[in-house]
CSV table of C-alpha atoms in Angstrom, one decimal:
chain,number,residue,atom,x,y,z
T,24,MET,CA,24.6,5.7,2.7
T,25,LYS,CA,22.2,5.6,5.7
T,26,VAL,CA,18.7,7.1,5.1
T,27,CYS,CA,15.8,7.5,7.5
T,28,LEU,CA,12.4,7.4,5.7
T,29,ILE,CA,9.3,8.8,7.4
T,30,LYS,CA,6.2,7.4,5.7
T,31,THR,CA,3.8,6.1,8.3
T,32,SER,CA,0.5,5.4,6.6
T,33,SER,CA,-1.8,4.4,4.9
T,34,MET,CA,-1.4,1.0,3.2
T,35,GLY,CA,-1.6,2.5,-0.3
T,36,ASP,CA,0.7,5.4,0.6
T,37,VAL,CA,3.3,3.0,2.1
T,38,ILE,CA,3.1,0.7,-1.0
T,39,HIS,CA,3.5,3.8,-3.3
T,40,THR,CA,6.8,4.5,-1.6
T,41,LEU,CA,8.5,1.2,-2.6
T,42,PRO,CA,9.5,2.2,-6.2
T,43,ALA,CA,11.4,5.2,-4.9
T,44,LEU,CA,13.5,2.8,-2.7
T,45,THR,CA,14.2,0.7,-5.8
T,46,ASP,CA,15.4,3.8,-7.7
T,47,ALA,CA,17.6,4.8,-4.9
T,48,GLN,CA,19.0,1.3,-4.4
T,49,ASN,CA,20.0,1.1,-8.1
T,50,LYS,CA,21.8,4.5,-7.9
T,51,ILE,CA,23.4,4.0,-4.4
T,52,PRO,CA,24.7,0.5,-4.0
T,53,ASP,CA,25.5,0.8,-0.3
T,54,LEU,CA,22.1,2.2,0.5
T,55,GLN,CA,20.5,1.3,3.9
T,56,ILE,CA,17.1,2.6,4.8
T,57,ASP,CA,15.4,2.7,8.2
T,58,TRP,CA,11.7,3.2,7.8
T,59,VAL,CA,9.4,4.9,10.3
T,60,VAL,CA,5.9,3.4,9.9
T,61,GLU,CA,2.6,2.6,11.7
T,62,PRO,CA,2.7,-0.9,13.2
T,63,ALA,CA,-0.3,-2.0,11.1
T,64,PHE,CA,1.8,-1.6,7.9
T,65,ALA,CA,5.2,-2.6,9.3
T,66,GLU,CA,5.3,-5.9,7.3
T,67,ILE,CA,5.4,-4.0,4.0
T,68,PRO,CA,8.8,-2.3,4.3
T,69,ARG,CA,10.4,-5.6,5.3
T,70,TRP,CA,9.6,-7.0,1.9
T,71,HIS,CA,12.1,-4.6,0.2
T,72,SER,CA,15.8,-5.5,0.2
T,73,ALA,CA,16.9,-1.8,0.8
T,74,VAL,CA,15.3,-1.7,4.2
T,75,LYS,CA,17.6,-2.4,7.1
T,76,GLN,CA,15.3,-1.6,10.0
T,77,VAL,CA,11.6,-0.9,10.6
T,78,ILE,CA,10.9,1.6,13.4
T,79,PRO,CA,7.3,1.4,14.6
T,80,PHE,CA,5.5,4.7,15.0
T,81,ALA,CA,2.2,3.9,16.8
T,82,PHE,CA,0.8,7.5,16.7
T,83,ARG,CA,-2.8,6.5,16.1
T,84,ALA,CA,-2.8,4.3,19.2
T,85,TRP,CA,-0.8,6.8,21.3
T,86,ARG,CA,-3.1,9.8,20.8
T,87,LYS,CA,-6.0,7.7,22.1
T,88,ARG,CA,-4.2,7.2,25.5
T,89,LEU,CA,-1.7,10.0,25.6
T,90,LEU,CA,-0.7,9.8,29.3
T,91,SER,CA,-0.9,6.1,29.9
T,92,GLN,CA,2.2,4.3,31.1
T,93,GLU,CA,2.2,2.0,28.1
T,94,THR,CA,2.1,5.0,25.7
T,95,LEU,CA,4.9,6.8,27.6
T,96,GLN,CA,7.1,3.6,27.5
T,97,GLN,CA,6.4,3.0,23.8
T,98,TRP,CA,7.2,6.7,23.0
T,99,SER,CA,10.5,6.5,24.9
T,100,SER,CA,11.4,3.3,23.0
T,101,PHE,CA,10.5,4.9,19.7
T,102,LYS,CA,12.7,8.0,20.3
T,103,GLN,CA,15.6,5.8,21.5
T,104,GLN,CA,15.4,3.6,18.4
T,105,LEU,CA,15.0,6.6,16.0
T,106,GLN,CA,18.0,8.4,17.5
T,107,GLN,CA,20.4,5.5,17.6
T,108,GLU,CA,21.8,6.4,14.1
T,109,HIS,CA,23.0,9.6,12.6
T,110,TYR,CA,21.6,9.5,9.1
T,111,ASP,CA,23.1,11.0,5.9
T,112,VAL,CA,19.6,12.0,4.9
T,113,VAL,CA,16.2,12.0,6.6
T,114,ILE,CA,13.3,12.1,4.1
T,115,ASP,CA,9.8,13.0,5.3
T,116,ALA,CA,7.5,11.6,2.5
T,117,GLN,CA,4.4,11.8,4.7
T,118,GLY,CA,4.2,15.6,4.6
T,119,LEU,CA,2.1,16.1,7.7
T,120,LEU,CA,2.6,18.1,10.9
T,121,LYS,CA,2.5,14.9,13.0
T,122,SER,CA,5.2,13.2,10.9
T,123,ALA,CA,7.4,16.3,10.9
T,124,PHE,CA,7.1,17.2,14.6
T,125,PHE,CA,7.0,13.7,16.2
T,126,ALA,CA,9.4,11.9,13.9
T,127,THR,CA,11.4,14.0,11.3
T,128,ARG,CA,12.3,16.6,13.9
T,129,LEU,CA,13.8,14.0,16.2
T,130,ALA,CA,15.8,12.0,13.7
T,131,LYS,CA,19.5,12.9,13.4
T,132,GLY,CA,20.6,14.0,9.9
T,133,GLU,CA,19.8,16.5,7.2
T,134,LYS,CA,16.0,16.7,6.8
T,135,HIS,CA,14.3,16.8,3.4
T,136,GLY,CA,10.6,17.2,2.5
T,137,TYR,CA,8.2,18.8,0.1
T,138,ASP,CA,8.1,22.6,-0.1
T,139,ARG,CA,5.0,24.7,0.9
T,140,ARG,CA,3.3,24.4,-2.5
T,141,SER,CA,3.8,20.7,-2.7
T,142,ILE,CA,2.5,19.6,0.7
T,143,ARG,CA,-0.8,19.0,2.4
T,144,GLU,CA,0.1,20.8,5.6
T,145,PRO,CA,2.6,23.6,4.9
T,146,ILE,CA,3.5,24.1,8.5
T,147,ALA,CA,5.4,20.8,8.4
T,148,THR,CA,8.0,22.4,6.2
T,149,LEU,CA,9.3,24.4,9.2
T,150,PHE,CA,11.0,21.2,10.3
T,151,TYR,CA,12.9,20.5,7.1
T,152,ASP,CA,16.5,21.7,6.2
T,153,LYS,CA,15.9,21.2,2.4
T,154,ARG,CA,12.5,21.7,0.7
T,155,HIS,CA,11.7,20.3,-2.7
T,156,ALA,CA,9.1,21.5,-5.3
T,157,ILE,CA,7.2,18.4,-6.5
T,158,SER,CA,4.2,19.0,-8.7
T,159,TYR,CA,0.8,17.5,-7.7
T,160,GLN,CA,0.0,16.9,-11.3
T,161,GLN,CA,1.4,13.4,-11.4
T,162,HIS,CA,0.8,10.1,-9.8
T,163,ALA,CA,1.7,9.7,-6.1
T,164,VAL,CA,4.3,7.1,-6.9
T,165,GLU,CA,6.0,9.5,-9.3
T,166,ARG,CA,5.9,12.3,-6.6
T,167,ILE,CA,7.7,10.2,-4.1
T,168,ARG,CA,10.2,8.9,-6.7
T,169,LEU,CA,11.0,12.5,-7.5
T,170,LEU,CA,11.3,13.5,-3.8
T,171,PHE,CA,13.8,10.7,-3.3
T,172,ALA,CA,15.8,11.7,-6.4
T,173,GLN,CA,16.1,15.3,-5.4
T,174,SER,CA,16.8,14.5,-1.8
T,175,LEU,CA,19.6,12.0,-2.6
T,176,GLY,CA,21.0,13.7,-5.6
T,177,TYR,CA,20.4,11.5,-8.6
T,178,SER,CA,18.4,11.8,-11.9
T,179,LEU,CA,15.0,10.1,-11.9
T,180,PRO,CA,14.9,7.1,-14.3
T,181,ASP,CA,12.6,7.3,-17.3
T,182,THR,CA,11.3,3.8,-16.7
T,183,LEU,CA,8.1,2.7,-14.9
T,184,GLY,CA,8.6,2.5,-11.1
T,185,ASP,CA,9.6,-1.0,-9.8
T,186,TYR,CA,8.2,-2.0,-6.4
T,187,ALA,CA,10.8,-4.9,-6.4
T,188,ILE,CA,8.8,-7.1,-4.0
T,189,ALA,CA,7.1,-9.6,-6.4
T,190,ARG,CA,10.3,-11.7,-6.5
T,191,HIS,CA,10.1,-12.0,-2.7
T,192,PHE,CA,6.8,-13.8,-3.0
T,193,THR,CA,7.8,-15.8,-6.0
T,194,SER,CA,10.6,-17.4,-3.9
T,195,LEU,CA,8.2,-18.1,-1.1
T,196,ALA,CA,5.8,-19.8,-3.5
T,197,LYS,CA,8.5,-22.4,-4.3
T,198,GLU,CA,8.4,-23.4,-0.6
T,199,GLN,CA,4.6,-23.4,-0.5
T,200,GLU,CA,3.4,-25.2,-3.6
T,201,ASN,CA,0.0,-25.8,-2.2
T,202,LEU,CA,-0.8,-22.2,-3.0
T,203,THR,CA,-0.6,-22.9,-6.7
T,204,ALA,CA,-2.4,-26.3,-6.6
T,205,SER,CA,-5.3,-25.0,-8.7
T,206,PRO,CA,-5.9,-21.8,-10.6
T,207,TYR,CA,-7.9,-19.1,-8.7
T,208,LEU,CA,-9.0,-15.5,-8.7
T,209,ILE,CA,-8.9,-13.1,-5.7
T,210,ALA,CA,-12.0,-10.9,-5.3
T,211,ILE,CA,-11.2,-7.9,-3.0
T,212,HIS,CA,-14.8,-6.9,-2.2
T,213,ALA,CA,-14.3,-4.7,0.9
T,214,THR,CA,-13.2,-1.1,1.4
T,215,THR,CA,-13.6,1.6,4.1
T,216,ARG,CA,-16.0,3.9,2.3
T,217,ALA,CA,-19.6,2.9,1.5
T,218,ASP,CA,-19.5,4.8,-1.9
T,219,LYS,CA,-16.6,2.7,-3.0
T,220,HIS,CA,-18.4,-0.6,-2.6
T,221,TRP,CA,-19.8,-2.6,-5.5
T,222,GLN,CA,-23.2,-4.0,-4.9
T,223,GLU,CA,-23.4,-7.6,-3.5
T,224,ASN,CA,-25.8,-8.7,-6.2
T,225,SER,CA,-23.3,-7.5,-8.8
T,226,TRP,CA,-20.5,-9.6,-7.2
T,227,SER,CA,-22.9,-12.6,-7.1
T,228,GLU,CA,-23.7,-12.3,-10.8
T,229,LEU,CA,-20.1,-12.0,-11.7
T,230,PHE,CA,-19.2,-15.0,-9.5
T,231,GLU,CA,-21.8,-17.0,-11.4
T,232,PHE,CA,-20.0,-16.3,-14.7
T,233,CYS,CA,-16.6,-17.3,-13.0
T,234,VAL,CA,-17.9,-20.5,-11.4
T,235,ASN,CA,-19.6,-21.6,-14.6
T,236,SER,CA,-16.3,-21.3,-16.4
T,237,GLY,CA,-14.6,-23.5,-13.8
T,238,VAL,CA,-12.7,-20.8,-12.0
T,239,GLU,CA,-12.2,-20.9,-8.2
T,240,ILE,CA,-12.6,-17.6,-6.3
T,241,ARG,CA,-11.0,-16.7,-3.0
T,242,LEU,CA,-12.4,-13.9,-0.7
T,243,PRO,CA,-10.2,-12.1,1.8
T,244,TRP,CA,-11.7,-10.1,4.7
T,245,GLY,CA,-10.4,-7.8,7.5
T,246,ASN,CA,-13.2,-7.4,10.0
T,247,GLN,CA,-16.5,-9.1,11.1
T,248,LYS,CA,-18.7,-7.1,8.7
T,249,GLU,CA,-16.4,-8.0,5.8
T,250,PHE,CA,-16.3,-11.7,6.9
T,251,GLU,CA,-20.1,-11.8,6.9
T,252,ARG,CA,-20.3,-10.3,3.4
T,253,ALA,CA,-17.7,-12.8,2.2
T,254,THR,CA,-19.7,-15.7,3.8
T,255,ARG,CA,-22.9,-14.6,2.0
T,256,LEU,CA,-21.1,-14.4,-1.3
T,257,ALA,CA,-19.6,-17.8,-0.8
T,258,GLU,CA,-23.0,-19.4,-0.4
T,259,LEU,CA,-23.4,-19.4,-4.2
T,260,SER,CA,-20.9,-22.2,-4.9
T,261,GLU,CA,-18.4,-24.5,-3.3
T,262,LYS,CA,-15.9,-23.0,-5.7
T,263,ILE,CA,-16.0,-19.7,-3.8
T,264,LYS,CA,-13.7,-19.9,-0.7
T,265,VAL,CA,-13.7,-17.5,2.2
T,266,LEU,CA,-10.0,-17.2,3.3
T,267,PRO,CA,-9.1,-17.4,6.9
T,268,LYS,CA,-7.9,-14.3,8.8
T,269,LEU,CA,-4.5,-13.5,7.2
T,270,SER,CA,-1.6,-11.2,7.9
T,271,LEU,CA,-0.5,-8.8,5.2
T,272,THR,CA,2.3,-11.1,4.2
T,273,GLU,CA,0.0,-14.2,4.0
T,274,LEU,CA,-2.5,-12.2,2.0
T,275,ALA,CA,0.3,-11.0,-0.3
T,276,GLU,CA,1.3,-14.7,-0.9
T,277,GLN,CA,-2.3,-15.4,-1.9
T,278,ILE,CA,-2.4,-12.5,-4.3
T,279,ALA,CA,1.0,-13.3,-5.8
T,280,ASN,CA,-0.1,-16.8,-6.8
T,281,ALA,CA,-3.5,-15.8,-8.2
T,282,GLN,CA,-4.3,-15.8,-11.9
T,283,ALA,CA,-5.8,-12.3,-11.5
T,284,VAL,CA,-7.6,-10.0,-9.0
T,285,ILE,CA,-10.8,-8.1,-9.2
T,286,SER,CA,-11.0,-5.3,-6.6
T,287,VAL,CA,-12.7,-2.1,-5.4
T,288,ASP,CA,-10.6,1.0,-4.6
T,289,THR,CA,-8.7,0.0,-1.5
T,290,GLY,CA,-5.2,-0.6,-0.1
T,291,LEU,CA,-5.1,-4.2,-1.3
T,292,SER,CA,-5.6,-3.0,-4.9
T,293,HIS,CA,-2.3,-1.2,-4.5
T,294,LEU,CA,-0.7,-4.3,-3.0
T,295,THR,CA,-1.9,-6.2,-6.1
T,296,ALA,CA,-0.3,-3.7,-8.4
T,297,ALA,CA,3.0,-3.9,-6.4
T,298,LEU,CA,3.0,-7.7,-7.0
T,299,ASP,CA,2.6,-7.2,-10.7
T,300,LYS,CA,-0.7,-9.1,-10.8
T,301,PRO,CA,-3.4,-8.5,-13.5
T,302,ASN,CA,-5.9,-6.4,-11.6
T,303,ILE,CA,-9.4,-5.1,-12.6
T,304,ILE,CA,-10.1,-2.2,-10.3
T,305,LEU,CA,-13.6,-0.6,-10.0
T,306,TYR,CA,-13.6,3.2,-9.6
T,307,GLY,CA,-17.0,4.8,-9.1
T,308,ALA,CA,-16.3,7.4,-6.4
T,309,THR,CA,-12.6,8.3,-6.9
T,310,ASP,CA,-10.3,9.4,-9.7
T,311,PRO,CA,-7.6,6.8,-10.4
T,312,ASN,CA,-5.4,9.2,-12.4
T,313,LEU,CA,-3.4,10.5,-9.5
T,314,ILE,CA,-3.9,7.8,-6.8
T,315,GLY,CA,-5.0,4.8,-8.7
T,316,ALA,CA,-3.2,1.4,-8.6
T,317,TYR,CA,0.2,2.0,-10.3
T,318,GLY,CA,2.0,-0.7,-12.2
T,319,LYS,CA,1.8,-3.4,-14.9
T,320,ASN,CA,-1.5,-5.0,-15.9
T,321,GLN,CA,-3.7,-2.6,-14.0
T,322,HIS,CA,-7.1,-2.3,-15.7
T,323,TYR,CA,-9.4,0.6,-14.5
T,324,LEU,CA,-13.1,0.5,-14.9
T,325,GLN,CA,-14.6,3.9,-14.2
T,326,ALA,CA,-18.1,5.3,-13.9
T,327,GLN,CA,-20.0,8.0,-12.1
T,328,GLY,CA,-21.1,5.8,-9.2
T,329,MET,CA,-20.3,2.2,-8.5
T,330,GLU,CA,-23.8,1.1,-9.5
T,331,ASN,CA,-23.0,2.2,-13.1
T,332,ILE,CA,-20.2,-0.4,-13.5
T,333,SER,CA,-21.8,-3.4,-15.1
T,334,VAL,CA,-21.1,-7.0,-14.5
T,335,GLN,CA,-20.7,-7.5,-18.3
T,336,GLN,CA,-17.9,-4.9,-18.3
T,337,VAL,CA,-16.0,-6.7,-15.6
T,338,TRP,CA,-16.6,-10.1,-17.1
T,339,GLN,CA,-15.5,-9.0,-20.6
T,340,THR,CA,-12.3,-7.4,-19.2
T,341,LEU,CA,-11.6,-10.5,-17.1
T,342,SER,CA,-12.1,-12.7,-20.2
T,343,GLU,CA,-9.6,-10.6,-22.2
T,344,ILE,CA,-7.0,-10.8,-19.4
T,345,GLN,CA,-7.3,-14.6,-19.2
T,346,LYS,CA,-6.9,-15.2,-23.0
């Protein structure tokens, strides 16, 4: 069976889709999925064995220069690639007008999506042949799993969703033993919203506990501001390492081989969950019940405001994980 999946962004949303692919692959042995996704997240679908082809959908870049020659050429290439196949089913798991009009509408095959009560932008449902009622009162991972099950005609498994990508990085680790040369923690200290940041002095105090217990800490970053924060935090000890600029795949390798991860609410916390890594996630501005990191060994620390999550809480949880 050939399926076209429309799930373009964001990082967390793309990662949340992976367990649905695993369900479908287990039920449909000949499943082949082509995935339409923003280029920034195109590495993620390639980690799953059900994905045959990744189709880049650079909508964010195109809308900034609508009439440029480069945009017109990329748009033409996108349509040509999308329409090469006639799919058995097209699933729009994005649920937005942009995904429905600029991707789902153009794909060849029976089009499935959420119904008007289950979708953020109800106008998108005009472009679907089949519409499915999927309750919002469940985690995003479960919503997408149910959408796949109803679209492809199988019963949703009772088990916890399986991202099925951890083994990909376990096999890579055998070829790169230097990643596991000494035990380390990953601290994901950066996120897009100011109210989701934990204070630098709190990170520094936590790192003192870690360093004094002999644990190495590795700090990823994605832009100059994040690099500068990581550099300041690393001044505390030589055991705190600022990682080089990494691709998503390279960062996933680092996370997959860590002892544990401490993170704020960001896309990389969802990546950590997908890699089945013990993860302490700090939630002070968002509710994790519907969109929190989903998976094994995910430990939520919640408070009304990030400043109300204490270093002692985090250290105690980390100590329990490492027993």
